[in-house]
C-alpha cells in the first residue's frame, strides 16, 4: 500500500519556539505533498502544496514566513512552525500524491501541536 | 461558493444496517475526481473510495460504494453492513483536473450502535 508517516505525532512547546514536523512517503515517491491544518470538530484546511525541488505554493491567508515548507526529496517534506504561539495549536496533517497514482492523496497520521 | 457540501453533521446507524452519507459538489469543470475519506478519533485520514467524473460505473470497494449521480452532482457514500469500527468522521472531497489540491466538505460524524 501507500504509507505516509509523520513525526512527531505529538509535540508540546513553549510560545516563541520553532517546531519542525516531518512527512515521509515510505513506500512510494511523491511528486507533490500537501500540508493541512485541522481545528477541533472542523474540516481540513489546506495550508500549502509542495512540489519536490521547488517552492511551496501557499493558500491565501497562510503566512509563508511563519510556516516554512521544504520538500527536499521525493519522499520527504518538512513543515516548520516558526515562533509558535498558542493560536498555532492545532492538528497538522500531511498528504502525498504518488508518482504512480496521481489520482489519490495518501495521508499521514497527523501531528498534534500544543503551544503553551 | 461551497464546492463540497455535506449536509448531515451526524448520522446514527445500527450495526449490520446500511447507511448513506450525502455529498453534493459544485464544479463547472467536466473532468474531476471525487473521494471519500474516513477519520477515526486517532486523527488519521483513511482513503476509502474514488470516483472519476468519466467513470461509467459507480465505484465500489468492499463494503463501500459510491452512488454517483452526475446530473445531480451528488456522490453519496453507501456503507453496507455497518460495523462498530465504522464509527468515525467521514469527509467527501473533490479534485478538479488542473488543480492539485483536494477540497473537503465539512464532514459527517457516523455513530454505529450495537
Short mmCIF file of C-alpha atoms in Angstrom, two decimals:
data_model
loop_
_atom_site.label_atom_id
_atom_site.label_comp_id
_atom_site.label_asym_id
_atom_site.label_seq_id
_atom_site.Cartn_x
_atom_site.Cartn_y
_atom_site.Cartn_z
CA UNK A 1 0.00 0.00 0.00
CA UNK A 2 0.89 3.66 0.11
CA UNK A 3 2.13 4.61 3.56
CA UNK A 4 2.83 8.12 4.76
CA UNK A 5 4.44 8.75 8.13
CA UNK A 6 4.63 11.90 10.20
CA UNK A 7 6.95 12.74 13.03
CA UNK A 8 6.41 13.67 15.77
CA UNK A 9 2.86 12.53 16.44
CA UNK A 10 2.55 14.97 19.33
CA UNK A 11 4.57 17.98 20.35
CA UNK A 12 4.22 20.47 23.16
CA UNK A 13 6.35 23.57 23.02
CA UNK A 14 6.69 26.97 24.62
CA UNK A 15 5.48 30.10 22.92
CA UNK A 16 8.17 31.63 20.72
CA UNK A 17 9.95 28.40 19.84
CA UNK A 18 10.02 26.73 16.42
CA UNK A 19 8.74 23.27 15.70
CA UNK A 20 9.59 21.04 12.75
CA UNK A 21 7.23 18.34 11.52
CA UNK A 22 8.39 15.70 9.04
CA UNK A 23 6.25 13.96 6.46
CA UNK A 24 7.63 10.91 4.68
CA UNK A 25 6.27 8.66 1.97
CA UNK A 26 7.59 5.25 2.98
CA UNK A 27 6.95 3.00 0.01
CA UNK A 28 6.45 5.36 -2.89
CA UNK A 29 7.81 8.51 -4.43
CA UNK A 30 5.66 11.58 -4.03
CA UNK A 31 5.62 14.24 -6.70
CA UNK A 32 3.58 16.50 -4.52
CA UNK A 33 2.96 16.79 -0.80
CA UNK A 34 0.29 18.81 0.90
CA UNK A 35 0.05 20.31 4.37
CA UNK A 36 -3.29 20.72 6.11
CA UNK A 37 -4.40 22.12 9.41
CA UNK A 38 -7.46 20.92 11.24
CA UNK A 39 -9.04 22.65 14.22
CA UNK A 40 -11.26 20.63 16.58
CA UNK A 41 -14.52 19.50 15.01
CA UNK A 42 -13.68 21.21 11.73
CA UNK A 43 -12.68 20.09 8.30
CA UNK A 44 -9.18 20.04 6.87
CA UNK A 45 -7.86 23.35 5.63
CA UNK A 46 -5.13 23.23 3.02
CA UNK A 47 -2.16 25.37 4.01
CA UNK A 48 0.25 24.75 1.18
CA UNK A 49 1.22 22.50 -1.69
CA UNK A 50 4.82 21.49 -2.06
CA UNK A 51 6.49 20.04 -5.12
CA UNK A 52 9.87 18.41 -4.86
CA UNK A 53 12.68 20.80 -5.68
CA UNK A 54 10.56 23.91 -5.96
CA UNK A 55 9.00 26.49 -3.67
CA UNK A 56 5.77 25.68 -1.94
CA UNK A 57 2.51 27.28 -3.02
CA UNK A 58 0.66 28.73 -0.06
CA UNK A 59 -3.07 29.17 0.25
CA UNK A 60 -4.49 32.61 0.77
CA UNK A 61 -4.12 33.79 4.34
CA UNK A 62 -1.30 31.40 5.24
CA UNK A 63 1.89 33.19 6.26
CA UNK A 64 4.77 31.69 4.31
CA UNK A 65 7.34 33.15 6.67
CA UNK A 66 5.66 31.54 9.63
CA UNK A 67 5.02 28.13 8.10
CA UNK A 68 8.20 27.15 6.29
CA UNK A 69 7.92 24.20 3.95
CA UNK A 70 10.81 22.28 2.47
CA UNK A 71 10.42 19.40 0.03
CA UNK A 72 13.98 18.29 -0.46
CA UNK A 73 13.34 14.84 -1.89
CA UNK A 74 10.61 12.72 -3.43
CA UNK A 75 9.97 11.10 -0.05
CA UNK A 76 10.33 13.91 2.47
CA UNK A 77 8.65 17.22 3.16
CA UNK A 78 9.01 19.27 6.33
CA UNK A 79 6.82 21.95 7.87
CA UNK A 80 8.44 24.30 10.36
CA UNK A 81 6.19 26.44 12.51
CA UNK A 82 8.39 29.39 13.41
CA UNK A 83 7.91 31.40 16.59
CA UNK A 84 4.88 29.36 17.53
CA UNK A 85 2.07 30.93 19.52
CA UNK A 86 -0.90 29.35 21.30
CA UNK A 87 -3.17 30.12 18.34
CA UNK A 88 -0.97 27.83 16.22
CA UNK A 89 -2.05 24.89 18.36
CA UNK A 90 -3.79 22.52 16.00
CA UNK A 91 -3.68 19.16 14.27
CA UNK A 92 -1.31 19.28 11.29
CA UNK A 93 -1.65 16.57 8.70
CA UNK A 94 0.26 15.97 5.52
CA UNK A 95 -0.62 14.03 2.42
CA UNK A 96 1.26 12.83 -0.62
CA UNK A 97 0.39 12.06 -4.20
CA UNK A 98 2.22 9.08 -5.64
CA UNK A 99 4.08 9.27 -8.92
CA UNK A 100 2.41 6.05 -9.94
CA UNK A 101 -1.09 7.11 -8.95
CA UNK A 102 -1.81 10.77 -9.33
CA UNK A 103 -5.49 10.46 -8.54
CA UNK A 104 -5.22 9.67 -4.85
CA UNK A 105 -3.74 11.50 -1.90
CA UNK A 106 -2.49 9.37 0.97
CA UNK A 107 -2.45 10.98 4.39
CA UNK A 108 -0.06 10.79 7.26
CA UNK A 109 -1.31 10.12 10.79
CA UNK A 110 -1.08 13.77 11.76
CA UNK A 111 0.80 15.78 14.37
CA UNK A 112 -0.92 17.36 17.36
CA UNK A 113 0.83 20.63 18.20
CA UNK A 114 0.19 22.33 21.51
CA UNK A 115 1.84 25.68 22.15
CA UNK A 116 1.85 26.78 25.77
CA UNK B 1 -19.19 29.29 -3.04
CA UNK B 2 -19.06 25.98 -1.24
CA UNK B 3 -17.64 23.38 -3.59
CA UNK B 4 -18.39 20.35 -1.46
CA UNK B 5 -21.47 20.14 0.73
CA UNK B 6 -22.15 17.53 3.36
CA UNK B 7 -25.49 18.36 4.90
CA UNK B 8 -25.50 15.70 7.61
CA UNK B 9 -23.41 16.75 10.63
CA UNK B 10 -24.20 13.44 12.30
CA UNK B 11 -25.71 10.09 11.42
CA UNK B 12 -26.71 7.12 13.53
CA UNK B 13 -27.00 3.55 12.30
CA UNK B 14 -27.37 0.18 13.92
CA UNK B 15 -24.77 -2.46 13.46
CA UNK B 16 -25.28 -4.55 10.29
CA UNK B 17 -27.53 -1.96 8.71
CA UNK B 18 -26.62 0.07 5.62
CA UNK B 19 -26.13 3.82 5.77
CA UNK B 20 -25.83 6.54 3.14
CA UNK B 21 -23.73 9.64 3.71
CA UNK B 22 -24.62 12.53 1.44
CA UNK B 23 -22.27 14.65 -0.59
CA UNK B 24 -23.02 17.21 -3.28
CA UNK B 25 -20.46 19.15 -5.23
CA UNK B 26 -20.22 22.17 -7.45
CA UNK B 27 -17.91 22.47 -10.41
CA UNK B 28 -18.00 23.69 -13.98
CA UNK B 29 -15.04 21.53 -14.91
CA UNK B 30 -16.12 18.44 -16.91
CA UNK B 31 -13.19 16.45 -15.55
CA UNK B 32 -12.82 15.93 -11.81
CA UNK B 33 -12.35 13.29 -9.15
CA UNK B 34 -14.38 12.60 -6.05
CA UNK B 35 -13.02 10.99 -2.90
CA UNK B 36 -14.24 9.75 0.44
CA UNK B 37 -12.02 9.59 3.49
CA UNK B 38 -12.64 8.21 6.97
CA UNK B 39 -11.14 9.91 10.01
CA UNK B 40 -11.35 7.91 13.25
CA UNK B 41 -10.71 9.54 16.60
CA UNK B 42 -6.99 8.87 16.21
CA UNK B 43 -6.95 11.55 13.53
CA UNK B 44 -5.50 9.72 10.55
CA UNK B 45 -7.28 10.16 7.22
CA UNK B 46 -8.04 6.82 5.61
CA UNK B 47 -8.77 6.75 1.88
CA UNK B 48 -11.94 4.80 1.16
CA UNK B 49 -13.05 5.21 -2.42
CA UNK B 50 -12.54 7.25 -5.58
CA UNK B 51 -14.84 8.12 -8.48
CA UNK B 52 -13.69 9.83 -11.65
CA UNK B 53 -16.14 12.06 -13.47
CA UNK B 54 -15.85 9.99 -16.63
CA UNK B 55 -16.19 6.64 -14.94
CA UNK B 56 -19.20 4.83 -16.34
CA UNK B 57 -19.82 2.68 -13.31
CA UNK B 58 -20.20 3.55 -9.66
CA UNK B 59 -17.07 2.82 -7.68
CA UNK B 60 -17.10 0.02 -5.13
CA UNK B 61 -14.53 -1.06 -2.56
CA UNK B 62 -15.63 -3.88 -0.31
CA UNK B 63 -18.46 -2.61 1.88
CA UNK B 64 -18.15 0.89 0.44
CA UNK B 65 -19.86 2.03 -2.71
CA UNK B 66 -20.26 5.44 -4.22
CA UNK B 67 -23.66 6.39 -5.59
CA UNK B 68 -22.54 8.78 -8.32
CA UNK B 69 -25.29 10.86 -9.91
CA UNK B 70 -23.52 13.21 -12.24
CA UNK B 71 -26.53 15.22 -13.37
CA UNK B 72 -27.45 15.91 -9.77
CA UNK B 73 -23.83 16.48 -8.83
CA UNK B 74 -24.02 14.08 -5.96
CA UNK B 75 -21.57 11.45 -4.77
CA UNK B 76 -23.10 9.71 -1.80
CA UNK B 77 -21.17 7.08 0.13
CA UNK B 78 -23.01 3.89 0.96
CA UNK B 79 -21.66 1.68 3.71
CA UNK B 80 -23.26 -1.73 3.78
CA UNK B 81 -23.43 -3.97 6.85
CA UNK B 82 -22.16 -1.32 9.26
CA UNK B 83 -19.66 -2.34 11.91
CA UNK B 84 -18.84 -0.71 15.24
CA UNK B 85 -15.44 0.20 13.82
CA UNK B 86 -17.11 2.32 11.17
CA UNK B 87 -17.83 4.98 13.80
CA UNK B 88 -15.78 7.97 12.65
CA UNK B 89 -15.88 11.25 10.76
CA UNK B 90 -16.35 10.88 7.03
CA UNK B 91 -15.17 13.52 4.58
CA UNK B 92 -16.11 13.92 0.94
CA UNK B 93 -13.56 15.70 -1.24
CA UNK B 94 -13.15 16.80 -4.83
CA UNK B 95 -10.19 17.46 -7.05
CA UNK B 96 -10.65 19.36 -10.29
CA UNK B 97 -8.33 18.49 -13.15
CA UNK B 98 -5.65 21.12 -13.43
CA UNK B 99 -5.66 21.67 -9.69
CA UNK B 100 -3.59 19.51 -7.45
CA UNK B 101 -5.42 20.18 -4.24
CA UNK B 102 -8.40 18.47 -2.68
CA UNK B 103 -11.33 20.49 -1.43
CA UNK B 104 -13.04 18.91 1.55
CA UNK B 105 -16.57 19.03 2.85
CA UNK B 106 -17.34 19.73 6.48
CA UNK B 107 -17.71 16.06 7.30
CA UNK B 108 -20.33 13.75 8.75
CA UNK B 109 -19.90 12.02 12.07
CA UNK B 110 -21.20 8.45 11.90
CA UNK B 111 -22.04 6.53 15.05
CA UNK B 112 -22.70 2.83 14.79
CA UNK B 113 -24.60 1.35 17.72
CA UNK B 114 -24.73 -2.33 18.73
#
